[in-house]
Coordinates of C-alpha atoms in Angstrom, one line a residue:
X152 CA -11.5 23.5 -14.8
X153 CA -15.2 24.0 -15.9
X154 CA -14.4 21.9 -19.4
X155 CA -13.6 18.9 -17.1
X156 CA -16.6 19.5 -15.1
X157 CA -18.6 19.6 -18.0
X158 CA -17.1 16.4 -19.5
X159 CA -17.7 14.6 -16.3
X160 CA -21.4 15.8 -15.9
X161 CA -22.2 14.3 -19.6
X162 CA -20.3 11.0 -18.3
X163 CA -22.3 10.8 -15.0
X164 CA -25.6 11.5 -17.3
X165 CA -24.3 8.8 -19.8
X166 CA -24.2 6.1 -17.0
X167 CA -27.3 6.6 -15.5
X168 CA -30.8 7.0 -16.5
X169 CA -31.2 10.3 -14.8
X170 CA -29.9 12.4 -12.2
X171 CA -31.2 15.3 -9.8
X172 CA -29.5 18.2 -9.6
X173 CA -28.8 17.6 -5.9
X174 CA -27.0 14.3 -6.9
X175 CA -25.1 16.2 -9.8
X176 CA -24.0 18.8 -7.1
X177 CA -22.9 16.2 -4.8
X178 CA -20.6 14.2 -7.5
X179 CA -19.4 17.5 -9.0
X180 CA -19.0 19.4 -6.0
X181 CA -20.6 22.3 -7.0
X182 CA -24.1 24.2 -5.9
X183 CA -27.3 23.1 -7.7
X184 CA -27.1 26.8 -9.3
X185 CA -24.0 25.7 -11.1
X186 CA -25.6 22.5 -12.1
X187 CA -28.3 24.3 -13.9
X188 CA -26.0 26.7 -15.6
X189 CA -23.6 23.8 -16.7
X190 CA -26.9 22.1 -18.4
X191 CA -27.7 24.8 -20.2
X192 CA -24.3 25.4 -21.4
X193 CA -24.4 21.7 -22.6
X194 CA -27.7 22.2 -24.2
X195 CA -26.4 25.3 -26.2
X196 CA -23.2 23.2 -27.2
X197 CA -25.4 20.8 -28.8
X198 CA -25.6 18.1 -26.3
X199 CA -29.3 16.9 -25.9
X200 CA -29.3 17.3 -22.1
X201 CA -33.3 17.3 -20.8
X202 CA -34.6 18.6 -17.4
X203 CA -37.5 16.8 -16.1
X204 CA -39.3 19.5 -13.9
X205 CA -41.3 18.3 -10.4
X206 CA -40.2 16.4 -7.2
X207 CA -39.2 13.1 -9.4
X208 CA -37.5 15.2 -12.1
X209 CA -34.2 15.5 -12.8
X210 CA -31.4 15.7 -15.7
X211 CA -30.9 13.1 -18.4
X212 CA -29.6 12.6 -21.6
X213 CA -32.2 12.4 -25.0
X214 CA -32.3 9.7 -27.7
X215 CA -29.6 7.7 -26.4
X216 CA -26.9 10.3 -26.9
X217 CA -23.3 8.9 -25.8
X218 CA -20.2 10.9 -26.0
X219 CA -16.9 9.9 -27.4
X220 CA -14.8 11.5 -24.7
X221 CA -14.2 8.2 -22.8
X222 CA -10.7 7.6 -23.6
X223 CA -8.6 6.9 -20.3
X224 CA -5.5 9.4 -20.0
X225 CA -2.5 7.3 -19.0
X226 CA -2.7 8.5 -15.3
X227 CA -6.7 7.5 -15.3
X228 CA -5.4 4.1 -16.6
X229 CA -3.0 3.4 -14.0
X230 CA -4.9 4.5 -11.3
X231 CA -7.6 2.2 -12.4
X232 CA -5.9 -0.9 -11.9
X233 CA -5.6 0.3 -8.2
X234 CA -9.4 0.8 -7.7
X235 CA -9.7 -1.7 -5.5
X236 CA -7.8 -0.1 -2.6
X237 CA -9.6 3.2 -2.0
X238 CA -7.8 3.9 1.0
X239 CA -4.2 3.7 -0.8
X240 CA -5.5 5.7 -3.8
X241 CA -6.8 8.5 -1.3
X242 CA -3.3 8.6 0.5
X243 CA -1.4 8.6 -2.7
X244 CA -3.4 11.4 -4.2
X245 CA -4.9 9.7 -6.7
X246 CA -8.6 9.5 -5.8
X247 CA -9.8 11.9 -8.7
X248 CA -7.7 10.1 -11.3
X249 CA -9.3 6.9 -10.1
X250 CA -12.8 8.5 -10.1
X251 CA -12.6 10.1 -13.5
X252 CA -11.3 6.6 -14.8
X253 CA -14.3 4.5 -13.3
X254 CA -16.7 7.2 -14.4
X255 CA -15.4 6.8 -18.1
X256 CA -15.6 2.8 -18.1
X257 CA -18.9 3.2 -16.7
X258 CA -20.2 5.2 -19.5
X259 CA -18.6 2.8 -22.1
X260 CA -20.5 -0.3 -20.6
X261 CA -23.6 -1.4 -22.2
X262 CA -26.6 -0.2 -19.9
X263 CA -27.1 -3.6 -18.7
X264 CA -23.6 -3.6 -17.0
X265 CA -23.6 -0.2 -16.0
X266 CA -24.7 -1.3 -12.2
X267 CA -21.3 -3.8 -12.2
X268 CA -19.0 -1.2 -10.2
X269 CA -21.9 -0.6 -7.6
X270 CA -22.5 -4.5 -7.3
X271 CA -18.6 -5.3 -7.2
X272 CA -18.2 -2.6 -4.5
X273 CA -20.9 -4.2 -2.4
X274 CA -19.4 -7.6 -2.5
X275 CA -15.5 -6.7 -2.1
X276 CA -13.6 -4.5 0.3
X277 CA -10.3 -4.1 1.1
X278 CA -9.0 -2.9 4.8
X279 CA -5.7 -2.7 4.9
X280 CA -4.5 -1.7 8.3
X281 CA -4.1 -4.6 11.1
X282 CA -6.9 -4.2 13.8
X283 CA -6.5 -2.2 16.8
X284 CA -4.1 0.3 15.2
X285 CA -3.9 4.2 14.3
X286 CA -2.3 4.4 10.6
X287 CA -2.1 7.8 9.2
X288 CA -1.0 8.4 5.8
X289 CA 2.5 9.9 6.0
X290 CA 2.5 13.9 5.1
X291 CA 5.2 13.2 2.3
X292 CA 3.5 10.1 0.6
X293 CA 1.7 12.0 -2.4
X294 CA 5.4 13.6 -3.2
X295 CA 6.9 10.1 -3.0
X296 CA 4.3 8.8 -5.2
X297 CA 4.5 11.4 -7.6
X298 CA 8.1 10.6 -8.1
X299 CA 7.7 7.1 -8.3
X300 CA 4.8 7.6 -11.0
X301 CA 7.2 9.7 -12.8
X302 CA 10.8 7.8 -12.8
X303 CA 11.8 11.1 -11.0
X304 CA 15.2 11.2 -8.5
X305 CA 14.9 12.5 -5.6
X306 CA 16.9 13.7 -2.7
X307 CA 15.4 12.3 0.2
X308 CA 16.2 13.2 4.4
X309 CA 14.7 10.4 6.7
X310 CA 15.5 9.6 10.4
X311 CA 17.8 6.8 11.4
X312 CA 18.0 6.3 15.2
X313 CA 18.6 10.0 16.3
X314 CA 20.4 11.4 13.4
X315 CA 19.0 12.5 10.1
X316 CA 20.6 11.0 6.6
X317 CA 20.2 12.5 3.4
X318 CA 20.4 10.4 0.2
X319 CA 19.9 10.6 -3.7
X320 CA 17.5 7.7 -4.8
X321 CA 15.8 6.4 -7.5
X322 CA 12.0 5.4 -6.4
X323 CA 10.9 1.9 -7.8
X324 CA 7.8 1.2 -6.3
X325 CA 5.5 1.6 -3.3
X326 CA 4.5 -1.3 -0.6
X327 CA 1.7 -1.1 1.6
X328 CA 2.2 -3.4 4.3
X329 CA -0.2 -3.8 7.4
X330 CA -1.3 0.1 7.2
X331 CA 2.3 1.1 6.8
X332 CA 3.7 2.5 3.7
X333 CA 7.4 1.6 2.4
X334 CA 9.8 3.0 -0.7
X335 CA 11.7 0.3 -2.5
X336 CA 14.5 2.5 -4.5
X337 CA 17.8 2.1 -5.3
X338 CA 21.1 4.5 -4.7
X339 CA 22.2 5.9 -8.2
X340 CA 25.6 4.9 -9.3
X341 CA 26.1 2.5 -6.6
X342 CA 26.7 -1.2 -6.9
X343 CA 25.8 -4.0 -4.6
X344 CA 28.9 -4.5 -3.3
X345 CA 29.1 -0.7 -2.1
X346 CA 26.4 -0.9 0.3
X347 CA 26.4 -0.6 3.7
X348 CA 25.8 -4.2 5.2
X349 CA 22.8 -3.4 6.9
X350 CA 21.2 -2.2 3.7
X351 CA 22.3 -4.9 1.4
X352 CA 19.9 -7.7 0.5
X353 CA 20.2 -11.4 1.4
X354 CA 23.0 -13.5 0.1
X355 CA 22.5 -14.8 -3.3
X356 CA 19.7 -12.1 -3.8
X357 CA 21.3 -10.8 -7.4
X358 CA 20.3 -7.7 -9.0
X359 CA 17.7 -7.3 -5.6
X360 CA 20.7 -6.4 -3.6
X361 CA 21.1 -3.1 -5.7
X362 CA 17.6 -1.7 -3.7
X363 CA 16.5 -0.7 -0.5
X364 CA 13.6 -0.2 1.6
X365 CA 12.4 2.9 3.5
X366 CA 9.6 3.5 5.8
X367 CA 7.8 6.5 4.4
X368 CA 7.0 7.9 7.8
X369 CA 10.3 8.5 8.6
X370 CA 11.0 11.1 5.6
X371 CA 11.2 14.3 7.2
X372 CA 11.9 16.1 3.6
X373 CA 11.4 14.9 0.0
X374 CA 13.2 16.9 -2.9
X375 CA 13.4 16.3 -6.8
X376 CA 16.5 16.3 -8.4
X377 CA 16.8 18.6 -11.3
X378 CA 19.0 19.1 -14.4
X379 CA 21.9 16.9 -13.2
X380 CA 23.3 13.4 -14.3
X381 CA 23.1 10.4 -12.3
X382 CA 24.5 10.2 -8.8
X383 CA 25.0 14.3 -8.9
X384 CA 22.6 16.9 -7.2
X385 CA 23.2 19.9 -9.2
X386 CA 19.8 21.2 -8.2
X387 CA 16.8 20.3 -6.1
X388 CA 13.3 21.8 -5.6
X389 CA 10.2 20.3 -3.3
X390 CA 8.0 18.0 -5.2
X391 CA 4.5 18.8 -5.4
X392 CA 1.3 17.3 -7.0
X393 CA 1.0 17.0 -10.6
X394 CA 0.7 19.9 -12.6
X395 CA -3.2 20.5 -14.2
X396 CA -3.5 18.1 -16.8
X397 CA -1.3 15.6 -15.8
X398 CA -1.3 12.5 -13.7
X399 CA 0.8 9.6 -12.8
X400 CA 3.3 8.4 -15.6
X401 CA 3.0 12.0 -17.1
X402 CA 4.9 15.0 -17.2
X403 CA 8.0 16.7 -19.0
X404 CA 9.7 14.3 -21.5
X405 CA 13.1 15.3 -20.4
X406 CA 15.4 12.1 -20.7
X407 CA 16.9 10.7 -17.6
X408 CA 19.2 13.1 -15.9
X409 CA 19.2 15.9 -18.9
X410 CA 17.7 19.2 -19.3
X411 CA 16.7 21.9 -16.8
X412 CA 13.4 19.9 -15.6
X413 CA 13.0 17.1 -13.1
X414 CA 16.0 14.5 -13.4
X415 CA 14.5 11.2 -14.5
X416 CA 16.2 7.6 -14.2
X417 CA 16.2 4.8 -16.6
X418 CA 14.1 2.2 -14.8
X419 CA 15.5 -1.3 -15.0
X420 CA 12.9 -3.5 -17.0
X421 CA 14.0 -6.4 -14.8
X422 CA 13.1 -5.4 -11.7
X423 CA 9.9 -7.1 -10.2
X424 CA 8.5 -5.2 -7.4
X425 CA 6.2 -8.2 -5.8
X426 CA 9.3 -10.6 -6.1
X427 CA 11.4 -8.2 -4.6
X428 CA 9.2 -7.5 -1.6
X429 CA 8.6 -11.2 -0.8
X430 CA 12.5 -11.6 -0.8
X431 CA 13.0 -8.6 1.3
X432 CA 10.4 -9.5 3.8
X433 CA 11.3 -12.8 4.1
X434 CA 15.0 -11.9 4.9
X435 CA 13.8 -9.4 7.7
X436 CA 11.8 -12.2 9.0
X437 CA 14.4 -14.4 9.5
X438 CA 16.9 -11.6 10.5
X439 CA 15.1 -10.8 13.8
X440 CA 15.2 -14.7 14.8
X441 CA 18.3 -14.7 17.2
X442 CA 17.8 -17.5 19.4
X443 CA 16.4 -21.2 19.6
X444 CA 14.4 -22.7 22.3
X445 CA 13.3 -26.4 22.6
X446 CA 9.5 -27.0 23.4
X447 CA 7.6 -30.1 23.8
X448 CA 3.9 -29.5 22.5
X449 CA 0.7 -31.4 22.9
X450 CA -1.4 -31.8 19.8
X451 CA -3.5 -29.0 20.7
X452 CA -0.2 -27.2 21.2
X453 CA 0.8 -28.3 17.6
X454 CA -2.5 -26.7 16.3
X455 CA -2.0 -23.4 18.0
X456 CA 1.9 -23.0 17.2
X457 CA 1.2 -20.8 14.1
X458 CA -1.2 -18.8 15.5
X459 CA 1.0 -18.3 18.7
X460 CA 4.4 -17.2 16.7
X461 CA 5.0 -16.4 12.8
X462 CA 3.2 -19.2 10.6
X463 CA 6.6 -19.9 8.6
X464 CA 8.7 -20.3 11.3
X465 CA 6.0 -22.6 13.1
X466 CA 6.1 -24.9 9.8
X467 CA 9.7 -24.9 9.6
X468 CA 9.8 -25.9 12.9
X469 CA 7.2 -28.4 13.1
X470 CA 8.9 -30.0 9.7
X471 CA 12.2 -30.2 11.6
X472 CA 10.5 -32.1 14.9
X473 CA 12.7 -34.7 16.5
X474 CA 12.9 -37.9 14.2
X475 CA 11.3 -39.9 16.6
X476 CA 7.7 -38.3 16.0
X477 CA 5.4 -37.8 18.6
X478 CA 5.4 -40.0 22.0
X479 CA 2.5 -41.9 23.3
X480 CA 0.5 -39.0 24.5
X481 CA 0.8 -37.3 20.9
X482 CA 3.4 -34.8 22.0
X483 CA 6.2 -33.6 19.8
X484 CA 9.6 -32.0 20.5
X485 CA 10.4 -29.1 18.1
X486 CA 13.0 -26.6 17.9
X487 CA 11.8 -22.9 17.6
X488 CA 13.8 -19.8 16.1
X489 CA 12.8 -16.8 17.9
X490 CA 13.7 -13.3 18.3
X491 CA 14.7 -13.2 22.0
X492 CA 14.1 -15.3 25.2
X493 CA 11.6 -12.5 26.1
X494 CA 10.0 -12.4 23.1
X495 CA 9.2 -16.3 23.5
X496 CA 7.9 -15.8 26.7
X497 CA 4.9 -13.7 25.2
X498 CA 4.5 -16.1 22.3
X499 CA 4.8 -19.3 24.6
X500 CA 2.7 -18.1 27.3
X501 CA 0.0 -18.1 24.8
X502 CA 0.0 -21.7 24.6
X503 CA -0.6 -22.5 28.1
X504 CA -0.6 -25.7 29.6
X505 CA -0.1 -27.0 26.1
X506 CA 3.6 -26.3 25.5
X507 CA 6.8 -27.4 27.6
X508 CA 9.8 -25.6 27.4
X509 CA 12.8 -28.0 27.6
X510 CA 15.8 -25.5 26.7
X511 CA 17.1 -23.1 27.3
X512 CA 17.1 -23.6 31.0
X513 CA 16.7 -19.5 31.9
X514 CA 13.5 -19.7 29.9
X515 CA 12.3 -23.0 31.6
X516 CA 13.2 -21.5 35.1
X517 CA 10.9 -18.8 34.1
X518 CA 8.0 -20.9 33.1
X519 CA 8.4 -23.1 36.3
X520 CA 8.2 -19.5 38.5
X521 CA 5.2 -18.7 36.6
X522 CA 3.3 -22.0 36.8
X523 CA 4.0 -21.8 40.7
X524 CA 2.9 -18.5 41.0
X525 CA -0.5 -19.5 38.9
X526 CA -0.7 -22.4 41.4
X527 CA -0.4 -20.8 44.5
X528 CA -2.6 -18.1 43.3
X529 CA -5.6 -20.7 41.9
X530 CA -4.8 -23.7 43.7
X531 CA -6.2 -22.9 47.2
X532 CA -9.7 -22.4 45.4
X533 CA -9.7 -18.6 47.0

């Protein structure tokens, strides 16, 4: 623990001209007295730490001293590539690894480039959740993330409707979508044809049909599979965070499903997480569109349609507009895929008088009744 803190202190001093005791204490999460003792220990070990006295004083390294302890551990290197999403790192329990990686990179930079992390952070920031939504991190996310990094098979219990289901999974990847965490996983030993219809991939999806998507906030328990072959659960145990000195991608050298340690799986090198997610997201978006409405749109309605409904659905509807094109007033007629008539009411109401529903008759009658009510409300000038 102290050795890691001393190394971090050297790297901090190497990356900046000088730092006060208060600044070091804040970075190292210790007291200023501990900083003084650590500086003394480093000096006795041959690291030229010099203390400047006075109000403007602090600690610095003398004579351009540079440590060679800047090699990234595997976990730090992997976390570094996620450092642009600090919220996601924190929720997965990788914040410390990413911080150490950034510090080592900063220490290795030329003095003229050491402000690069600060200037980048001042110019770019990712805020993943949507507006007006509380999206607390799932309590089991760090455990799931640890299993993903380590290619470790798990047994997960999750809510499905009013029941709980238990399933052994090979956790392949995590996706953060609009503030919600999802796990992309494969069920060991099960071919695509054996999957339940509701969990199969889209027709013609190929190898991706062997994988499923789970919302992590619906998990109630996650346990590591230990000392078992594929498709069996000879033993399980709760997953905790990485052992001291380890990080993402590290751990026991046990092969897939062998030994008495965590049972690991052989990852399919052909699996493409971004491509899989794009395919599954498109499948989901299409699967909920179970009804159609015919709508006549003004030029302003055409421009506003992608903001009232899913943008891809709007593009398809406009591309398939009646071959006759726009009428003399510039209005066009489109067939729009919607989730239901109830959902269409909310979506098309946003277009106001720039849209006229032609079919189905029940939806047209609903809008006619709404229009009559609004005319009664506003028409008298009251």
